[in-house]
Coordinates of C-alpha atoms in Angstrom, one line a residue:
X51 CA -43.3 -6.3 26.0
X52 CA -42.2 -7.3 22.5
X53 CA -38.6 -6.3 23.2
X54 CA -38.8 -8.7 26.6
X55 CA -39.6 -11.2 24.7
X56 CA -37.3 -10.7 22.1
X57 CA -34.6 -10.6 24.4
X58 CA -35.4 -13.2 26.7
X59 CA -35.4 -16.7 24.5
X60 CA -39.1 -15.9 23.4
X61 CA -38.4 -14.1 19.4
X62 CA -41.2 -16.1 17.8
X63 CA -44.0 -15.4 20.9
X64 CA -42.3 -11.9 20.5
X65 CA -43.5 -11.7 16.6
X66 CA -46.4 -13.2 17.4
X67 CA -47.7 -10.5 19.7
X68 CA -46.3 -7.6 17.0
X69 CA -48.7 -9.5 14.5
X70 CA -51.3 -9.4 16.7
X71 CA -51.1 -5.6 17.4
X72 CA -51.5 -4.8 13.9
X73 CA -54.3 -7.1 13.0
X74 CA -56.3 -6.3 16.4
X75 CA -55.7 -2.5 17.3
X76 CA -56.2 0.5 15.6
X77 CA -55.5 2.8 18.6
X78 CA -51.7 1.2 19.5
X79 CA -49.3 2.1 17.2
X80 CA -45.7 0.6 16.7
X81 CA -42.7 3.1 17.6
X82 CA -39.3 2.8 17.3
X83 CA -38.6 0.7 20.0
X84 CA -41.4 -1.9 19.0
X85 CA -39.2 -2.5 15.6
X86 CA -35.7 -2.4 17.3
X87 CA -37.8 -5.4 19.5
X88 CA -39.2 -7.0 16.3
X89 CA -35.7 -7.0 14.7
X90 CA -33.8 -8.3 17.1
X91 CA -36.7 -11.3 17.1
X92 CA -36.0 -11.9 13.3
X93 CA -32.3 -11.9 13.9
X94 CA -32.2 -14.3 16.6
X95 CA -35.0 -16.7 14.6
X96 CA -33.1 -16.2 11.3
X97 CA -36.2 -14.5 9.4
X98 CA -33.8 -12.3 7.0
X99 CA -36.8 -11.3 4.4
X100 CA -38.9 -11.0 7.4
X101 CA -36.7 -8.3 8.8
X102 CA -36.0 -6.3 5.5
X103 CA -39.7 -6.6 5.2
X104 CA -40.4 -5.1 8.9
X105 CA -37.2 -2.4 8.2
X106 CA -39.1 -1.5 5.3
X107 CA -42.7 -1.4 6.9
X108 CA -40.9 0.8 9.3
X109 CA -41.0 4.3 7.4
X110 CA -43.2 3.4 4.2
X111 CA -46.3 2.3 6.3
X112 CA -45.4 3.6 10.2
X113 CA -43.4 7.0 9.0
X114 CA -40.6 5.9 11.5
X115 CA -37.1 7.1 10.4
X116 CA -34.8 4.2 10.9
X117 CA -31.8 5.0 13.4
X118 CA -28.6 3.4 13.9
X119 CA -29.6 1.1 16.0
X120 CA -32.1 -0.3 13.4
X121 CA -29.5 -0.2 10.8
X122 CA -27.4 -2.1 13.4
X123 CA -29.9 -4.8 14.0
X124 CA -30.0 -5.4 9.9
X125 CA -26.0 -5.7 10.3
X126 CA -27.2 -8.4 13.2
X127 CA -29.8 -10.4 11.3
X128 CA -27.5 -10.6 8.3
X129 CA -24.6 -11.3 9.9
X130 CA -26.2 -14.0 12.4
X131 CA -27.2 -15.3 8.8
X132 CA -24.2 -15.5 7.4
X133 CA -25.1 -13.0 4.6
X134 CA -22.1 -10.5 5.3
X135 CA -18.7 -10.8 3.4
X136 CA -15.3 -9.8 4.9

């Protein structure tokens, strides 16, 4: 669901529903395809420190490993932001 809405013009309902999930359920739990959604949400609302802080959150408080593609979507947000260098 999050990763619909992510994709499909809707990143800050997407964000909203991730916030949601954390503050109202203690039996769903985030996997790695929740934060690829969540990501992609920051990067196309420009929320840079919100993404480092959900890339963080990812392994310190969840205990997902980040893969490529998460690393990828941190290229994304920051490049979208115009935070990369050539």
């Amino acid at each position: 669901m999050i990763v619909g809405l992510s994709q499909n013009g809707f990143a800050e309902e997407a964000l909203r529903l991730f916030s949601k999930m954390m503050k109202e359920s203690s039996s769903v739990r985030p996997n790695y395809v929740t934060f690829l959604g969540v990501l992609s949400a920051c990067s196309h609302t420009g929320l840079v420190e919100d993404g480092y802080k959900y890339f963080n959150e990812m392994e310190k408080t969840h205990k997902i490993k980040p893969m490529m593609v998460h690393y990828g979507a941190m290229v994304d947000i920051l490049g979208r932001a115009g935070r990369l260098s050539g």
